[in-house]
PDB file of C-alpha atoms in Angstrom:
ATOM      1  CA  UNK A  75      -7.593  99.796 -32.663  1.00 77.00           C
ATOM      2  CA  UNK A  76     -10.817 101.034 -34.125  1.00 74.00           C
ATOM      3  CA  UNK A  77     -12.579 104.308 -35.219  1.00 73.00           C
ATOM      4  CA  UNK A  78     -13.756 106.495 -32.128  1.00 68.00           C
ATOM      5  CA  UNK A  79     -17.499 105.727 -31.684  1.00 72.00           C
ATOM      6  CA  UNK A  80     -20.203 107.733 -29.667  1.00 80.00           C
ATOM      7  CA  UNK A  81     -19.726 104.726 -27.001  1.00 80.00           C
ATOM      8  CA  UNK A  82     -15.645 104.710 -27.197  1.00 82.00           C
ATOM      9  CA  UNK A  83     -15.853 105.076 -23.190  1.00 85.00           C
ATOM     10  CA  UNK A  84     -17.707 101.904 -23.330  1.00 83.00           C
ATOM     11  CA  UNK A  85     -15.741  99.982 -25.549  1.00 82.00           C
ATOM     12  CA  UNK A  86     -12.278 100.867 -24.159  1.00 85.00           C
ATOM     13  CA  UNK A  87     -14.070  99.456 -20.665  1.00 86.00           C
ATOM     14  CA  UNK A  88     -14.732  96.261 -22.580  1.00 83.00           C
ATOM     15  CA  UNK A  89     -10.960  96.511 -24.019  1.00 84.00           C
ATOM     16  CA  UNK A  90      -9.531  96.657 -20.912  1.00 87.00           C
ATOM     17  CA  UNK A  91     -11.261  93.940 -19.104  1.00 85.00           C
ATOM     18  CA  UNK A  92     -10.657  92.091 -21.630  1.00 84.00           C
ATOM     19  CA  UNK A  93      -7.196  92.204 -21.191  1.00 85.00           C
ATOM     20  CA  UNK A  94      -7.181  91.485 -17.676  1.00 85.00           C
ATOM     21  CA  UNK A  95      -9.133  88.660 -18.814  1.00 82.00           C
ATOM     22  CA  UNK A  96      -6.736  87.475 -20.859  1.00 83.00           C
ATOM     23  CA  UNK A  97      -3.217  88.321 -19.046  1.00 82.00           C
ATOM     24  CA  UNK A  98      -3.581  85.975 -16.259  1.00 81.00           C
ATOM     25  CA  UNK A  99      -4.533  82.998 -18.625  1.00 81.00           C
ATOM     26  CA  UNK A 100      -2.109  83.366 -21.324  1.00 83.00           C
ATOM     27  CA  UNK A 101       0.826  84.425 -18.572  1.00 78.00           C
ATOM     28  CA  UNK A 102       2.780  80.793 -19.056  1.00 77.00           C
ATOM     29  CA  UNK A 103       2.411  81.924 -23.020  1.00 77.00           C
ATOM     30  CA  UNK A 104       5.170  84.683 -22.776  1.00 86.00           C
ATOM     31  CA  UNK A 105       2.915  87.068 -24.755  1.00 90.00           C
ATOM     32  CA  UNK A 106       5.002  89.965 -26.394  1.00 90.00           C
ATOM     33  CA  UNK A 107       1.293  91.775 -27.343  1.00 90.00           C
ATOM     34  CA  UNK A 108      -2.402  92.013 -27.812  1.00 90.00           C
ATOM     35  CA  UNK A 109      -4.064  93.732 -30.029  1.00 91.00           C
ATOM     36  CA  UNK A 110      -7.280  94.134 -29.959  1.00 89.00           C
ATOM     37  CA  UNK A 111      -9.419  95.727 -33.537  1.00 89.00           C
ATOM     38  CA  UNK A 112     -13.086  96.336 -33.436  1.00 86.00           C
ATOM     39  CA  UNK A 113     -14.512  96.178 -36.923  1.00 83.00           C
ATOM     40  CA  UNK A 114     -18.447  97.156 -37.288  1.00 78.00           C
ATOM     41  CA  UNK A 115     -19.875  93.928 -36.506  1.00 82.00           C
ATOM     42  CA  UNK A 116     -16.778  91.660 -34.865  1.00 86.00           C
ATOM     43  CA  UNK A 117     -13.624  91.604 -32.833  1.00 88.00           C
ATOM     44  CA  UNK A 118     -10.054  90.639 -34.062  1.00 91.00           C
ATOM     45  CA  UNK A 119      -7.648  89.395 -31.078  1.00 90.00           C
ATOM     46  CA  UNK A 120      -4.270  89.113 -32.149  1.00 92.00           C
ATOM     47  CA  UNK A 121      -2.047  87.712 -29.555  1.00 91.00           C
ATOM     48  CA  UNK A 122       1.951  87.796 -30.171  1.00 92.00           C
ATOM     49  CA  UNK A 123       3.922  85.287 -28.431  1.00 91.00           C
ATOM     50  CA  UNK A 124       7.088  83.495 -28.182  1.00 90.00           C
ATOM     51  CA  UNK A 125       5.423  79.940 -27.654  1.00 88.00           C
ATOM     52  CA  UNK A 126       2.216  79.475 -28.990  1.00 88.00           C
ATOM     53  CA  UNK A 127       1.703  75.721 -28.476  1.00 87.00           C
ATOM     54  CA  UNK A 128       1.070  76.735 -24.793  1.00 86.00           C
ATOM     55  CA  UNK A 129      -1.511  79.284 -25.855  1.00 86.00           C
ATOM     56  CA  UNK A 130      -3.722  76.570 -28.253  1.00 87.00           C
ATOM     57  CA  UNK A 131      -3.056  73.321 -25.763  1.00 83.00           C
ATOM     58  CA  UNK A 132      -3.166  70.295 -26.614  1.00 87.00           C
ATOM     59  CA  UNK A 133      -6.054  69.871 -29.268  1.00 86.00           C
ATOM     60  CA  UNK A 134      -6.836  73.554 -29.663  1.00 85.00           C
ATOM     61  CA  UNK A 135      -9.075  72.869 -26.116  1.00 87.00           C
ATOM     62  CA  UNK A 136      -7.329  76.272 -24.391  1.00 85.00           C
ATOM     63  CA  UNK A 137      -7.942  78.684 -27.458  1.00 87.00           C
ATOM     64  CA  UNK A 138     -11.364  77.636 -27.268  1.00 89.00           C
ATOM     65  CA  UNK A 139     -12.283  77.912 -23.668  1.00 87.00           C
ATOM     66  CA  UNK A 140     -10.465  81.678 -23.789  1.00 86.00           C
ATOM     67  CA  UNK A 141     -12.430  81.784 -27.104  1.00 87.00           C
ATOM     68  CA  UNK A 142     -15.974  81.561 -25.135  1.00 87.00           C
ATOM     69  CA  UNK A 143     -14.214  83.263 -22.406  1.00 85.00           C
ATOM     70  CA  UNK A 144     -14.174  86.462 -24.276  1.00 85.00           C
ATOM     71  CA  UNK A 145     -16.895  86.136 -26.088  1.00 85.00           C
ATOM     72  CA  UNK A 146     -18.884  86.416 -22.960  1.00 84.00           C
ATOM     73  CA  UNK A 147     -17.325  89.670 -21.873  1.00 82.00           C
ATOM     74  CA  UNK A 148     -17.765  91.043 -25.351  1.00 81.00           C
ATOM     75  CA  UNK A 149     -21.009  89.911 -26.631  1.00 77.00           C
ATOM     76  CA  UNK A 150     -19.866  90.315 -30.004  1.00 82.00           C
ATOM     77  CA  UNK A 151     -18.237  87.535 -32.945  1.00 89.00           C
ATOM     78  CA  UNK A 152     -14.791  87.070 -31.593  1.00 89.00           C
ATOM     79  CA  UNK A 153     -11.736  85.771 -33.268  1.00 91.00           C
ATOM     80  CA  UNK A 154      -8.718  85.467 -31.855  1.00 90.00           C
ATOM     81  CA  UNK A 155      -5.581  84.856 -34.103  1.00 91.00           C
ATOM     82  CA  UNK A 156      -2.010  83.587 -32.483  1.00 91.00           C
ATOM     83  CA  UNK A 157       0.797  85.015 -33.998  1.00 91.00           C
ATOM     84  CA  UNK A 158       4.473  83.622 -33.308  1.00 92.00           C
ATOM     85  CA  UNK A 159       7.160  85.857 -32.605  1.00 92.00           C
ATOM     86  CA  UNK A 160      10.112  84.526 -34.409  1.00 92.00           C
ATOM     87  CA  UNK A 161      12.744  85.709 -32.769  1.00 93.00           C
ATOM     88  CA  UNK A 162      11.746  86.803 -28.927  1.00 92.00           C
ATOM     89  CA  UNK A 163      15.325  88.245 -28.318  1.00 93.00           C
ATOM     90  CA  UNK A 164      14.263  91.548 -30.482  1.00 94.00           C
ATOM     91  CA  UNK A 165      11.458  91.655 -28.285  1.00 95.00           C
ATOM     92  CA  UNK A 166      11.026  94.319 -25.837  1.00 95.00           C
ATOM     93  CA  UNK A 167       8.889  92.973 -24.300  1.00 95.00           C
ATOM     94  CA  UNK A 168       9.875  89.080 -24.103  1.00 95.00           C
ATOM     95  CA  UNK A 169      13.416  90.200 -23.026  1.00 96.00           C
ATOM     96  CA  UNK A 170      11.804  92.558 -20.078  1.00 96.00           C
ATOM     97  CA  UNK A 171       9.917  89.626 -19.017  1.00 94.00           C
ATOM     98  CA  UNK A 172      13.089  87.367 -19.184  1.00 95.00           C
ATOM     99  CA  UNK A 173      14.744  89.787 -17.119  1.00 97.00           C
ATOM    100  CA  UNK A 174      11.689  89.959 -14.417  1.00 96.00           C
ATOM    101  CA  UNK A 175      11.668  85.719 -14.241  1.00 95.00           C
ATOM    102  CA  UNK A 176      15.267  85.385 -13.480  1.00 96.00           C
ATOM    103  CA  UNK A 177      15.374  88.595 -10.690  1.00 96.00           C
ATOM    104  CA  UNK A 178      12.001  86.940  -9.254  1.00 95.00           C
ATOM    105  CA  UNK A 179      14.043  83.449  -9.374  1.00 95.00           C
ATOM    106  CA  UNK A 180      17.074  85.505  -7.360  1.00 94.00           C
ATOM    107  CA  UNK A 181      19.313  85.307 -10.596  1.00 95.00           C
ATOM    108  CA  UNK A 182      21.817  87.912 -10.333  1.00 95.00           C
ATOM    109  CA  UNK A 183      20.545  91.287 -11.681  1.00 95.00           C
ATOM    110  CA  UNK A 184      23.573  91.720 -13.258  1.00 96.00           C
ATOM    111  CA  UNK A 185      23.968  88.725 -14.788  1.00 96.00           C
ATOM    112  CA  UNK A 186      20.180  88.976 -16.131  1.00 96.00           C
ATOM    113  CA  UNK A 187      20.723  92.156 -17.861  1.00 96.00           C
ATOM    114  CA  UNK A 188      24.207  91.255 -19.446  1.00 97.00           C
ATOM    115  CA  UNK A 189      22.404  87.536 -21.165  1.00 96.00           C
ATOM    116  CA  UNK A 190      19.635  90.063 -22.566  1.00 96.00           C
ATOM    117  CA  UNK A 191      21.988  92.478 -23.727  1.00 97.00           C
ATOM    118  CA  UNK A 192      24.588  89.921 -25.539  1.00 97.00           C
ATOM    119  CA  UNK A 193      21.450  87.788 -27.083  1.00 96.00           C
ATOM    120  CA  UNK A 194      19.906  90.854 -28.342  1.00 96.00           C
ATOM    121  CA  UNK A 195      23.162  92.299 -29.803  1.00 96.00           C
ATOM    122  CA  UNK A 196      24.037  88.259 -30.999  1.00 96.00           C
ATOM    123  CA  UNK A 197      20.863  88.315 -32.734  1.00 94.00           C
ATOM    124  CA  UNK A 198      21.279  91.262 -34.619  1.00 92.00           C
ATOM    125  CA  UNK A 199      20.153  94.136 -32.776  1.00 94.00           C
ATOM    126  CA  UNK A 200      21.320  97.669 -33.738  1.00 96.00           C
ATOM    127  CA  UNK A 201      21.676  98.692 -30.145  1.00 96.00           C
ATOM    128  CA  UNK A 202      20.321  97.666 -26.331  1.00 97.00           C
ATOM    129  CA  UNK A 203      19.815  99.217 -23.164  1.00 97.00           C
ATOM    130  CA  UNK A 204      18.780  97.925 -20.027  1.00 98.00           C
ATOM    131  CA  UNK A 205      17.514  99.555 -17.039  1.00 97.00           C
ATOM    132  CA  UNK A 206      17.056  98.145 -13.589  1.00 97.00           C
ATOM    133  CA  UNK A 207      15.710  99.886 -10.664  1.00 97.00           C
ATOM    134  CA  UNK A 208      14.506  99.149  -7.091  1.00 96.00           C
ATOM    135  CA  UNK A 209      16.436  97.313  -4.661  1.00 94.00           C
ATOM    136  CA  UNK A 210      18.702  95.419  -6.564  1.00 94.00           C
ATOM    137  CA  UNK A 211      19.996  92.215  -4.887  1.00 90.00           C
ATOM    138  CA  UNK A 212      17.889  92.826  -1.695  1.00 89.00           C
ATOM    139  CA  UNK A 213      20.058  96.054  -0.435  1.00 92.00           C
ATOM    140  CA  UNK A 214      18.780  98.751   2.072  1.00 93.00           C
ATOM    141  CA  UNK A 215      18.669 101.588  -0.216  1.00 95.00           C
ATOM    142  CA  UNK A 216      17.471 101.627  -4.092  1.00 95.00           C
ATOM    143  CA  UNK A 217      19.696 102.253  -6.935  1.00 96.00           C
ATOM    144  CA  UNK A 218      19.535 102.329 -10.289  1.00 97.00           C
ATOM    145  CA  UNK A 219      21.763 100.051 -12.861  1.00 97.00           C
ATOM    146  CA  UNK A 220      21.998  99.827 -16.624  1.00 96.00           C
ATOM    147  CA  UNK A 221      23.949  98.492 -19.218  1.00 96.00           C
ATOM    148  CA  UNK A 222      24.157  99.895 -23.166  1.00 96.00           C
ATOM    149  CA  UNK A 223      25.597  97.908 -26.192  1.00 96.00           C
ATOM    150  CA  UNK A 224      25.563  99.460 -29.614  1.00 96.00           C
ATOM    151  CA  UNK A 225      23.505 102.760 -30.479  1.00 94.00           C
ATOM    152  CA  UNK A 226      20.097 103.672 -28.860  1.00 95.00           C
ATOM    153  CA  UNK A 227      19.105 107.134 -30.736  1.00 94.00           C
ATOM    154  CA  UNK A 228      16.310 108.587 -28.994  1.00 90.00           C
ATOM    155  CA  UNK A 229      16.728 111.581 -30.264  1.00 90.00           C
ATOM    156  CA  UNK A 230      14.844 111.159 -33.588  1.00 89.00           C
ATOM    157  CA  UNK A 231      11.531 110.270 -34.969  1.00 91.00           C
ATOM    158  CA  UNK A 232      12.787 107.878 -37.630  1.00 93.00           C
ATOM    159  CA  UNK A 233      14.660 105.242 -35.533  1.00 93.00           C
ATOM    160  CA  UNK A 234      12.728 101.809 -35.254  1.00 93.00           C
ATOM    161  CA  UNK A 235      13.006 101.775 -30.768  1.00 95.00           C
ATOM    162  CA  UNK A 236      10.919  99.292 -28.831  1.00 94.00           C
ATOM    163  CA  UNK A 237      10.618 100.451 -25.232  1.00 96.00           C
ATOM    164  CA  UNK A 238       8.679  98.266 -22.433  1.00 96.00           C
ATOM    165  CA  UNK A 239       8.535  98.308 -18.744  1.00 96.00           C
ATOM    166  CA  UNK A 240       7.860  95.671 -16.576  1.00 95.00           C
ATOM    167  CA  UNK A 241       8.054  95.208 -12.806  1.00 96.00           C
ATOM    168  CA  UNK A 242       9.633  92.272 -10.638  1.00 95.00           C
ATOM    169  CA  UNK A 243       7.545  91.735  -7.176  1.00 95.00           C
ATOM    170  CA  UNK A 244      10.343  90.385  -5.301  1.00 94.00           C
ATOM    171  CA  UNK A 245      10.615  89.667  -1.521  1.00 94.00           C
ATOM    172  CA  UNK A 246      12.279  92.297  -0.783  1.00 92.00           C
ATOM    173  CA  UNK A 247      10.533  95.019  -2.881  1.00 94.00           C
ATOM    174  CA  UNK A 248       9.584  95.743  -6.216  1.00 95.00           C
ATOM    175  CA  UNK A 249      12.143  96.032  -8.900  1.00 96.00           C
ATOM    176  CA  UNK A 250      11.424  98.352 -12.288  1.00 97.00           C
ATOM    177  CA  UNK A 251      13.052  97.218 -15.483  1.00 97.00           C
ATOM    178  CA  UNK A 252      13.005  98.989 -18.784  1.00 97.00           C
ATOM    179  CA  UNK A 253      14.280  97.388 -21.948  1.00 97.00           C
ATOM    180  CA  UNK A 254      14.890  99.741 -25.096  1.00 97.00           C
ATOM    181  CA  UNK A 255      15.888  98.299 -28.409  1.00 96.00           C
ATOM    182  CA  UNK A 256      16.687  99.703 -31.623  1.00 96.00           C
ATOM    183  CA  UNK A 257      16.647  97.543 -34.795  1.00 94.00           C
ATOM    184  CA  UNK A 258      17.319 100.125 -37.006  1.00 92.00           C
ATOM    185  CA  UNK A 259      16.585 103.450 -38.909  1.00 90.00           C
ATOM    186  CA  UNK A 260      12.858 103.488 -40.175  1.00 79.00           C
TER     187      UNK A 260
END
């Protein structure tokens, strides 16, 4: 997030490696987001995630090697806030990666995307869908699967809908899965 620049090609090149600086490190973290805000003379990281004591170590020593870490691709004053996600079943994004660990792990597909859906709708979610897609269970030919619980307006502007994709690498193929939620009417 910042103001478009005369060097915006430039800084969304330093975004973006960035990021892939950061993804690989902070994978164990389950990170739900990053955002990233340029202000004139400093960066803000803010990383969302379901288990920050995995993110800081032990003794703060793996925020501050990713600290110097970034501050070497960026060249600018870096700081990097960690913000817990209280409850990572309204997630999008920390249920699509749920979903992704137990296919990779051979869990049942089916089985993966029912648990998301009843947590999410336990929880108090207005309405879930999941989406799975690929070959599903290791069969010859690719199908599509997808379970709904409650309401999932997408239709309208003014419903509060968190979409996310994410993508299984599994022996036996890739495997899309798309997790919509909607906690409400904005």
């Amino acid at each position: 997030k910042c103001f478009a620049q005369p060097n915006y090609a430039n800084l969304l090149a330093e975004a973006i490696h960035s990021r892939r600086a950061l993804h690989p490190r902070l994978a164990a973290g389950r990170v739900a987001a990053i955002i990233i805000r340029r202000l004139s003379n400093r960066v803000i990281i803010s990383i969302y995630t379901a288990q920050p004591g995995k993110i800081i170590g032990k003794g703060g020593e793996e925020i501050k090697k990713l600290h110097e870490e970034i501050k070497s691709l960026i060249k600018k004053e870096v700081a990097i806030n960690i913000e817990e996600v209280r409850i990572p079943e309204l997630d999008a994004a920390l249920v699509a990666q749920n979903i992704v660990k137990q296919i990779q792990q051979r869990v049942s597909h089916r089985r993966a995307m029912k648990r998301a859906v009843i947590s999410a709708m336990k929880i108090g979610a207005k309405g879930i869908k999941v989406c799975c897609a690929g070959r599903l269970g290791g069969a010859e030919i690719a199908r599509t699967e997808w379970y709904r619980e409650g309401r999932v307006p997408l239709q309208t502007l003014s419903a509060d809908i968190e979409f996310v994709r994410a993508t299984a690498f599994t022996i036996y193929g890739t495997v899309g899965v798309k997790v919509w939620i909607f906690k409400g009417m904005a």
